[in-house]
PDB file of C-alpha atoms and ligand atoms in Angstrom:
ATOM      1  CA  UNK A 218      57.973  40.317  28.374  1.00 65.00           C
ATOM      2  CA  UNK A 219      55.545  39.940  25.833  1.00 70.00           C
ATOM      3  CA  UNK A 220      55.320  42.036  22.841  1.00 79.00           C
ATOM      4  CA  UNK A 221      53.040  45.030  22.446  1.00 82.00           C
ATOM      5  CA  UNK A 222      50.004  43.985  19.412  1.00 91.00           C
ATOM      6  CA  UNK A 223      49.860  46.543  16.837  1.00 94.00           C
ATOM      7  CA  UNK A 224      46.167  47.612  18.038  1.00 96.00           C
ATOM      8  CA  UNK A 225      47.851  47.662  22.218  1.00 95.00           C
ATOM      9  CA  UNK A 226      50.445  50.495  20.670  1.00 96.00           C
ATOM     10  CA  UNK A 227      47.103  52.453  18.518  1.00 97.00           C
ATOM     11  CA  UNK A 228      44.981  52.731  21.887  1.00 98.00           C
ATOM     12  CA  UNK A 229      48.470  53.753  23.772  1.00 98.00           C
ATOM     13  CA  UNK A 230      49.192  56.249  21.437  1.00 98.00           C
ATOM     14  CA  UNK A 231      45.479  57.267  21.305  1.00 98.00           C
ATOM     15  CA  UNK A 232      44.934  57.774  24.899  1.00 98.00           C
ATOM     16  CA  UNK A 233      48.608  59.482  25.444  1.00 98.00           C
ATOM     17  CA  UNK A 234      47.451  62.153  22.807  1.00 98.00           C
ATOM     18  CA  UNK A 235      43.989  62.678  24.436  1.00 98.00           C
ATOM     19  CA  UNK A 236      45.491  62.977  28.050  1.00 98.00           C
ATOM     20  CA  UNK A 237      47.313  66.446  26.463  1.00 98.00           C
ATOM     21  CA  UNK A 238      43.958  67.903  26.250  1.00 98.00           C
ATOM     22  CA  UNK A 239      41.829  66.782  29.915  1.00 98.00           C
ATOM     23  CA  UNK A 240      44.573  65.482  32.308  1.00 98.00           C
ATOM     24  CA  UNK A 241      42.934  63.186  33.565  1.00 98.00           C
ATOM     25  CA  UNK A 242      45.311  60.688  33.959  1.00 98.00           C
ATOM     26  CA  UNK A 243      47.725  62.893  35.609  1.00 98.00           C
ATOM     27  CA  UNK A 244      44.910  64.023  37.829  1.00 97.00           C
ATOM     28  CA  UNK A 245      43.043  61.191  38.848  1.00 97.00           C
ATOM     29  CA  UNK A 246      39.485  62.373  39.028  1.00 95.00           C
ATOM     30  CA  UNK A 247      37.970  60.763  42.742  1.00 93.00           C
ATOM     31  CA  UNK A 248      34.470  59.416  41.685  1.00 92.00           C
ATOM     32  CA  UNK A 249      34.275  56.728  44.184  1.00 93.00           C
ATOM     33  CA  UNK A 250      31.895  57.142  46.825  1.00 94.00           C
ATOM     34  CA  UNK A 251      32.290  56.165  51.283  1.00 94.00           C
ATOM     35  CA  UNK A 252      29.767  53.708  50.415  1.00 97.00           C
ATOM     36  CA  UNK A 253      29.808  51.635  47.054  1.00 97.00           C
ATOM     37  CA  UNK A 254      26.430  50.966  47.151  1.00 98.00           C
ATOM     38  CA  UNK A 255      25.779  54.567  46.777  1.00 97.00           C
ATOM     39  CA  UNK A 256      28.276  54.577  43.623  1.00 97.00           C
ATOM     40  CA  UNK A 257      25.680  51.139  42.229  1.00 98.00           C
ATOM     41  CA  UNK A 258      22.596  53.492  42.870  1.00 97.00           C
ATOM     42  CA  UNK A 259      23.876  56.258  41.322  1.00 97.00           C
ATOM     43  CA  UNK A 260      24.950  54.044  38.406  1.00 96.00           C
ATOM     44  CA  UNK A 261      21.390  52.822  38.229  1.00 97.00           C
ATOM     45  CA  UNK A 262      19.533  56.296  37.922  1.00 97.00           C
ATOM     46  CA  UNK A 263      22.515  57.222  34.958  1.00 95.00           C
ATOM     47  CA  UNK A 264      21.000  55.081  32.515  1.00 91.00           C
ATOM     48  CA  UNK A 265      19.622  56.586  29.679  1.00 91.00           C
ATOM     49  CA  UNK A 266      20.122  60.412  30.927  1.00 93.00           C
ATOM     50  CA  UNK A 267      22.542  62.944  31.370  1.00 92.00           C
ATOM     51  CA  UNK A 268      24.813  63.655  34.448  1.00 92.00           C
ATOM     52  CA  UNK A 269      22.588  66.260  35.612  1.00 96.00           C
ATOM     53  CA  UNK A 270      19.298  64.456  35.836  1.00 97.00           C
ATOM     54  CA  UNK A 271      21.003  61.637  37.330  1.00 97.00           C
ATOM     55  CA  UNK A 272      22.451  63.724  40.021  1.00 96.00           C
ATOM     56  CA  UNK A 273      19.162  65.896  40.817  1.00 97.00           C
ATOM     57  CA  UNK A 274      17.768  62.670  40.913  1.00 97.00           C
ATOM     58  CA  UNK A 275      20.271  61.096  43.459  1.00 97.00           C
ATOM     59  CA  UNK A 276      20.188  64.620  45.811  1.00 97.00           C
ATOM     60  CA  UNK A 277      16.713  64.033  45.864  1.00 97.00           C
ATOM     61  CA  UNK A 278      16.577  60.613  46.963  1.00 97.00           C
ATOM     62  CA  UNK A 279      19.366  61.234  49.775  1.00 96.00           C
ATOM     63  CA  UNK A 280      17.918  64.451  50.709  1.00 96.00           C
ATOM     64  CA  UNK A 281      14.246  62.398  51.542  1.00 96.00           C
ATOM     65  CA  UNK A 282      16.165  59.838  52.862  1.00 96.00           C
ATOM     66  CA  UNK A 283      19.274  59.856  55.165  1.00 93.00           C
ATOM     67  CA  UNK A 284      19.443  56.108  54.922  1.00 96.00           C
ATOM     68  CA  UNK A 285      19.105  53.733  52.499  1.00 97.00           C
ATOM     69  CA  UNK A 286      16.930  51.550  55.356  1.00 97.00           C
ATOM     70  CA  UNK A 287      14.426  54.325  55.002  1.00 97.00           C
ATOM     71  CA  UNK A 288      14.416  54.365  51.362  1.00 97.00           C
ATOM     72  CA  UNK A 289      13.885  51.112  51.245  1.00 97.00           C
ATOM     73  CA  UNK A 290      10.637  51.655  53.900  1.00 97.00           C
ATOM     74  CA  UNK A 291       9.579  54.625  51.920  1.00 95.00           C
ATOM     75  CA  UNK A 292       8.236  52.579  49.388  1.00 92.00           C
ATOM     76  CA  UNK A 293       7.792  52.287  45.917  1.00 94.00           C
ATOM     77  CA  UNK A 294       5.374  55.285  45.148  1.00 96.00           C
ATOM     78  CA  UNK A 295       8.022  57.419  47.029  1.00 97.00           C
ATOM     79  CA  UNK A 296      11.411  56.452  45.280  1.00 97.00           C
ATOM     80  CA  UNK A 297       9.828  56.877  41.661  1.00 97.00           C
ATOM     81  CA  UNK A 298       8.424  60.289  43.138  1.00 97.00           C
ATOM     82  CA  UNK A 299      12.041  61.456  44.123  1.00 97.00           C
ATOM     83  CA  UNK A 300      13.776  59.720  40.999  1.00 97.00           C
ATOM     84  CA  UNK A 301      12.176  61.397  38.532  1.00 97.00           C
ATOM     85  CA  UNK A 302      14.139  63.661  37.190  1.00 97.00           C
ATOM     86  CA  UNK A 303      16.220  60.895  36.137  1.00 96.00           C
ATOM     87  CA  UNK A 304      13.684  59.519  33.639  1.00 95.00           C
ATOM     88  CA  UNK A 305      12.340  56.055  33.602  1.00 96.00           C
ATOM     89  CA  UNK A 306      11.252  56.789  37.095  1.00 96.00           C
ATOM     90  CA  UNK A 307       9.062  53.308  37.594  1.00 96.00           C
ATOM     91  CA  UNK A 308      11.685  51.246  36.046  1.00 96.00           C
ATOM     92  CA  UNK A 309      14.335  52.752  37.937  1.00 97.00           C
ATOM     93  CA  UNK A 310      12.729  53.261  40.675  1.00 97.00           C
ATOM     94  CA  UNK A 311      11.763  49.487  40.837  1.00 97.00           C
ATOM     95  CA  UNK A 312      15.086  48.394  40.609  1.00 97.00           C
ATOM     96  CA  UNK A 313      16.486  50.425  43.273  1.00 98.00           C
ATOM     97  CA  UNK A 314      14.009  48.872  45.749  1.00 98.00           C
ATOM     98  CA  UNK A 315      14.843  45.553  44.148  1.00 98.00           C
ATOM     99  CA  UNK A 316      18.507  45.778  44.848  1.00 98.00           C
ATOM    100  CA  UNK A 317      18.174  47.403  48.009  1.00 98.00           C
ATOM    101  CA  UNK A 318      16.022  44.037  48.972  1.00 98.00           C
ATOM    102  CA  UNK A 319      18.859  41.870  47.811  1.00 98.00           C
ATOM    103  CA  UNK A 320      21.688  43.634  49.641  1.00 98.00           C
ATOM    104  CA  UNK A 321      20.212  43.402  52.648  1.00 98.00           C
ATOM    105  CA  UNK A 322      18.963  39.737  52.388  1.00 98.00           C
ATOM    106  CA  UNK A 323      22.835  39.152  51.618  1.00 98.00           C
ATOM    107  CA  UNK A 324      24.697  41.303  53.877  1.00 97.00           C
ATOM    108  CA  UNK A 325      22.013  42.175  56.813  1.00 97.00           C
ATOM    109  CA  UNK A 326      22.589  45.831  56.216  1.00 97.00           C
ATOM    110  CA  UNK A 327      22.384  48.470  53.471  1.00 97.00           C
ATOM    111  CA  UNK A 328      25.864  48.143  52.344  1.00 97.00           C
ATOM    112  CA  UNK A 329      28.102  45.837  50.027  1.00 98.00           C
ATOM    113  CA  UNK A 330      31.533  47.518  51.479  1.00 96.00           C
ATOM    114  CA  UNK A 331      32.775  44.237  52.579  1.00 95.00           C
ATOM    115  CA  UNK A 332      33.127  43.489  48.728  1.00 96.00           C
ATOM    116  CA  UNK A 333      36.001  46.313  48.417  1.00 88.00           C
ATOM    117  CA  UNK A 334      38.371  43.265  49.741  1.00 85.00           C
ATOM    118  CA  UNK A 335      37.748  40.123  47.594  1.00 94.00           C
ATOM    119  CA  UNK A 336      39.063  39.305  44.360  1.00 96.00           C
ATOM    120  CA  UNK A 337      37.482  41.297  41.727  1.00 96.00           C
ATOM    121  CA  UNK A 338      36.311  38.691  39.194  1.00 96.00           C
ATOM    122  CA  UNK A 339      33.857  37.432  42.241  1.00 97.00           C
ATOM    123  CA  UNK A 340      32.698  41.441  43.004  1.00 97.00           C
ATOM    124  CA  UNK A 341      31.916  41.258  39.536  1.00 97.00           C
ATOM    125  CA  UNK A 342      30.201  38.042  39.368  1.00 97.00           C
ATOM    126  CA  UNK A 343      28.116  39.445  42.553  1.00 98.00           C
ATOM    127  CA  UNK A 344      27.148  42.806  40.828  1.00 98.00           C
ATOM    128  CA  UNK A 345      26.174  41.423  37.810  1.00 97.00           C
ATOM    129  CA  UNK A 346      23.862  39.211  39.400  1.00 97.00           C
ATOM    130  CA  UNK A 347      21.520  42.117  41.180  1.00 97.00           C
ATOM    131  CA  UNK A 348      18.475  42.939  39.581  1.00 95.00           C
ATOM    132  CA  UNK A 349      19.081  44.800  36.526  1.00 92.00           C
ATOM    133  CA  UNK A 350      22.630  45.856  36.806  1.00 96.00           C
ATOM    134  CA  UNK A 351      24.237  45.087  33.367  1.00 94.00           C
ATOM    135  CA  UNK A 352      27.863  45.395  32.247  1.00 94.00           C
ATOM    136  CA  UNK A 353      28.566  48.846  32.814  1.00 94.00           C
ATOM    137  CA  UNK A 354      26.993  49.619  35.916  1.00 96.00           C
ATOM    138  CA  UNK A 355      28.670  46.266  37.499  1.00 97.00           C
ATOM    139  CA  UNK A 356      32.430  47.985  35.522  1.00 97.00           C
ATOM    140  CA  UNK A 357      31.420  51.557  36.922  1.00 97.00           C
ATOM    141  CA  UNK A 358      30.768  50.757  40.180  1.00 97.00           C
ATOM    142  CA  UNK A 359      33.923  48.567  40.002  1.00 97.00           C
ATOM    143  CA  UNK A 360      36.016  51.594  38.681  1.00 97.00           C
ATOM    144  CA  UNK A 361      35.111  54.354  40.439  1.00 97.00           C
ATOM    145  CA  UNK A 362      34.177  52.964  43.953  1.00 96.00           C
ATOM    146  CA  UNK A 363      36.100  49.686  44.809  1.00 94.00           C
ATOM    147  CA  UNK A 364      39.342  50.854  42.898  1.00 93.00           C
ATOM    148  CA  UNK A 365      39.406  47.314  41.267  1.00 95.00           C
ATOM    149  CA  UNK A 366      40.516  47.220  37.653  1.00 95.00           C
ATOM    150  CA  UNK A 367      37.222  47.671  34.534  1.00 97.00           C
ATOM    151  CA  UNK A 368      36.747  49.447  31.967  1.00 98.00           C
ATOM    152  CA  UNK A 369      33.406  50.779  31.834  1.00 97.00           C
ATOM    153  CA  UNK A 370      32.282  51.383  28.170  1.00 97.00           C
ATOM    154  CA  UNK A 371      29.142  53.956  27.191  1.00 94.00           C
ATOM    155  CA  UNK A 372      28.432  55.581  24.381  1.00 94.00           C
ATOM    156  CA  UNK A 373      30.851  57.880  23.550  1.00 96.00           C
ATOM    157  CA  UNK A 374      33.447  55.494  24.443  1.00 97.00           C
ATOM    158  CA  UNK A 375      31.766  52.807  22.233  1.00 97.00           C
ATOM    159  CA  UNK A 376      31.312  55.686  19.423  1.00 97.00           C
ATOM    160  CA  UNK A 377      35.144  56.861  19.454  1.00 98.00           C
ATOM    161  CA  UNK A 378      36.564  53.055  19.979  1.00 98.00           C
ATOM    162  CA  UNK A 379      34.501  52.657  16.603  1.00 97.00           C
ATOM    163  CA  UNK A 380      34.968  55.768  14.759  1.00 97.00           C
ATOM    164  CA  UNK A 381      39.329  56.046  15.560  1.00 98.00           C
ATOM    165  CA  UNK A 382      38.983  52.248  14.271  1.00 97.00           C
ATOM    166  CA  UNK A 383      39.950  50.157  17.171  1.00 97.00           C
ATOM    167  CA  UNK A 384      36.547  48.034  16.421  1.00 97.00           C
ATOM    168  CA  UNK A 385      34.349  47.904  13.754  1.00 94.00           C
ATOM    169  CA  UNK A 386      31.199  49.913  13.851  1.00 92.00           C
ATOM    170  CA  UNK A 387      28.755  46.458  14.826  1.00 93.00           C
ATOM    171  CA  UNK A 388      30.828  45.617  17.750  1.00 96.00           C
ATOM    172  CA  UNK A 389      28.837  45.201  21.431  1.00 95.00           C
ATOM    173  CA  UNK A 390      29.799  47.434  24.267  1.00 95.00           C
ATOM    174  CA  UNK A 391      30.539  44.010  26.212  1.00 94.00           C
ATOM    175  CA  UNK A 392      33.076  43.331  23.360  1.00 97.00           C
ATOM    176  CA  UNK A 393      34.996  46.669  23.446  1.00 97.00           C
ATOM    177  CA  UNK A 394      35.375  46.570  27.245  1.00 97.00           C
ATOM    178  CA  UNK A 395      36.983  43.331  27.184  1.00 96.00           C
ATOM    179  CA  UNK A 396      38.967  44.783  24.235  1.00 97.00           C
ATOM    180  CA  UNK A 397      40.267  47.727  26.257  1.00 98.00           C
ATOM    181  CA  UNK A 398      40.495  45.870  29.388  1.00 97.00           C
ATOM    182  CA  UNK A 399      42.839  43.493  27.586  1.00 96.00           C
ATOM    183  CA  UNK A 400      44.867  46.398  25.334  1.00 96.00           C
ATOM    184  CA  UNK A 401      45.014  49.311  27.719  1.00 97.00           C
ATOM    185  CA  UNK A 402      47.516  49.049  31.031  1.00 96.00           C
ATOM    186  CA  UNK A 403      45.015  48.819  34.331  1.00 96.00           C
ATOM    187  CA  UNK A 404      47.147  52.071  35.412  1.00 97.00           C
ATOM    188  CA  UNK A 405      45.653  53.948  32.598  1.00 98.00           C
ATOM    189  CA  UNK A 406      41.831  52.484  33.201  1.00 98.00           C
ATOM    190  CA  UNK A 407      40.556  55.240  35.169  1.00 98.00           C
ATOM    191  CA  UNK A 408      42.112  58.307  33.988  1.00 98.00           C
ATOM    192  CA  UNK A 409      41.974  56.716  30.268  1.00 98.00           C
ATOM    193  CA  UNK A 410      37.956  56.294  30.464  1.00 98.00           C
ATOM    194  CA  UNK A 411      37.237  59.725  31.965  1.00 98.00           C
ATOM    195  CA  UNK A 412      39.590  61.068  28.916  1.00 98.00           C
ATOM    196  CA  UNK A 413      37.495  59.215  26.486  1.00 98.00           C
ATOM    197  CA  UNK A 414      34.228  60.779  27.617  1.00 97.00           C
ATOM    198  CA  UNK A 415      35.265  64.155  27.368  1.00 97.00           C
ATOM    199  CA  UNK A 416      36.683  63.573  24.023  1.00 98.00           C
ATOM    200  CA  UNK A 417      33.432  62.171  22.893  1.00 98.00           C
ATOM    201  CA  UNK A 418      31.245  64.597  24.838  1.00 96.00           C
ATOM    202  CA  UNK A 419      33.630  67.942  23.198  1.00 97.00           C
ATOM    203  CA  UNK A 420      35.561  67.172  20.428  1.00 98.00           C
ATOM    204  CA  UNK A 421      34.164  63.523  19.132  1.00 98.00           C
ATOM    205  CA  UNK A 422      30.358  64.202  19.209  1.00 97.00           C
ATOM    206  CA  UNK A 423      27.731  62.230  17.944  1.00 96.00           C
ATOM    207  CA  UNK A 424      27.046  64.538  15.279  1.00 95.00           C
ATOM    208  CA  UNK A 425      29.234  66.809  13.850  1.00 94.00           C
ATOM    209  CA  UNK A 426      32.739  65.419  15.459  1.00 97.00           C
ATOM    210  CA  UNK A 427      35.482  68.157  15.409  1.00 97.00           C
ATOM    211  CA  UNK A 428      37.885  65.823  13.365  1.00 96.00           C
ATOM    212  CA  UNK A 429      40.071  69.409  11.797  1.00 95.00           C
ATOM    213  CA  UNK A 430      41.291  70.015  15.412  1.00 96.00           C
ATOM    214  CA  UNK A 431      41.561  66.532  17.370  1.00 98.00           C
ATOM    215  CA  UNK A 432      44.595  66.016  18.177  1.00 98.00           C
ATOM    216  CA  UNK A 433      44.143  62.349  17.639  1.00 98.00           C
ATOM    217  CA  UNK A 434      43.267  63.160  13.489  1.00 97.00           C
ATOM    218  CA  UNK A 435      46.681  61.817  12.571  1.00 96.00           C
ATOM    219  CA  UNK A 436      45.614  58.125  13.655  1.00 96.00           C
ATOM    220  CA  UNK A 437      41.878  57.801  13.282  1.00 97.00           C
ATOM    221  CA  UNK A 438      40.383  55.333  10.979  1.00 94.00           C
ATOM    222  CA  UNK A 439      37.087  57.850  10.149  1.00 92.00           C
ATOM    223  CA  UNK A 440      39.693  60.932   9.860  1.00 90.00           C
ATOM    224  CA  UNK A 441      41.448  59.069   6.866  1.00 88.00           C
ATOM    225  CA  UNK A 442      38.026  58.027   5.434  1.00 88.00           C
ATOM    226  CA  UNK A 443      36.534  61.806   5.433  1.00 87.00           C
ATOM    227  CA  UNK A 444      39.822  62.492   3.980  1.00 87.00           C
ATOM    228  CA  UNK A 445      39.789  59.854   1.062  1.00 81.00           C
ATOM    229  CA  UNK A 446      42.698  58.142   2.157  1.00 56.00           C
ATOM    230  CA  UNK A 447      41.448  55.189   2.002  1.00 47.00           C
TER     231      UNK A 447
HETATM  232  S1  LIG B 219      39.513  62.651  14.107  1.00 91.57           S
HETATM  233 FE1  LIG B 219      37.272  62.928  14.246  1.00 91.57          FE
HETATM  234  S2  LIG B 219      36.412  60.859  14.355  1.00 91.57           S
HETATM  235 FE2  LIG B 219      38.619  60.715  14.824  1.00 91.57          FE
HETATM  236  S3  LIG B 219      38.741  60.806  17.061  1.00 91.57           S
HETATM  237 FE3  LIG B 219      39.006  62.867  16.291  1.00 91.57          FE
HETATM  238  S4  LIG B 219      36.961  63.783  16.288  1.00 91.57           S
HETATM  239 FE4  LIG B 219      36.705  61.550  16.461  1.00 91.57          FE
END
């Protein structure tokens, strides 16, 4: 068996004291939706906003339209209407119809379901070639609604994989996901991410992080800094 790396021990030992706080890996959060494509969508309307927008923003759209067909007939005018509260509403809005247009010339129907089965390197390859769907959509949508292992890096799991010390402050999301995805056990992908959010989104925040009372203060790189340590 090979040997645990010093940094595959660090991110163990990071995410184990994390998990003491949101449970998340003990209770696997179920984000995945009955139809992936729904999970890609919603992915889509995420960018650049917060998880409220983005879900006013997806109610909206499903509320106006019971089918993704529909959607797609609806028209552009009509999508950027209902997407709006998700910001970006012509980009986004563009893009939806774009990949709707694509699934259906590949599939012959509103759905990429049948991916759920095939290898996941290939469902990868797939949703990273759809109009404007970029590493972490293709790793969320992977994740959360195929089940398939990714590790879907944002910015609070980019800011505390940089601040704790795992990667140095210039490193690319693309960079850290294939770091974690390499150093973390798939069992601990899931719970592990959604642990990481919270801790960046409560405790870890972009300004003014709560570094007297994280429990992870004893191992983190920016902790010893503040502190002079080093
Ligand atoms: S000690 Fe501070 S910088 Fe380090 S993980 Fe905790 S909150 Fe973030």
């Amino acid at each position: 068996m090979k040997k645990p790396s010093k940094l595959n021990l660090w991110i163990a030992d990071f995410l184990s004291r994390i998990e003491t706080c949101y449970h998340n890996e003990a209770n696997l959060p179920d984000l995945a939706h009955d139809e992936p494509l729904d999970g890609l969508i919603l992915t889509v309307l995420s960018q650049h906003t917060n998880d409220k927008n983005r879900d006013l923003a997806f109610m909206r759209l499903k509320g106006q339209y019971s089918t993704w067909e529909e959607a797609a007939a609806a028209g552009a005018a009509a999508v950027e209407n209902a997407v709006r509260p998700a910001g970006l509403a012509p980009t986004k809005s563009k893009r939806i119809l774009e990949i709707l247009a694509v699934v259906k010339k590949d599939f012959g129907c509103y759905s990429i379901k049948s991916l759920a089965g095939k290898p996941r390197d290939d469902v990868k390859k797939y949703l990273l070639s759809l109009p404007g769907v970029g590493e972490k959509t293709a790793s969320c949508v992977l994740l959360f609604d195929m089940h398939a292992s990714a590790f879907p890096v944002d910015t609070h799991i980019a800011r505390v994989c940089q601040r704790v010390g795992f990667v140095d402050e210039r490193t690319p999301a693309e960079e850290i996901c294939a770091i974690l995805e390499r150093e973390v056990s798939p069992e601990r992908y899931l719970g592990g991410h959604v642990n990481i959010i919270e801790h960046g989104r409560h405790v870890c925040r972009a300004r003014s992080p709560l570094c007297a009372t994280c429990v992870a203060a004893e191992i983190c790189g920016f902790f010893d800094f503040l502190n002079g340590q080093r």
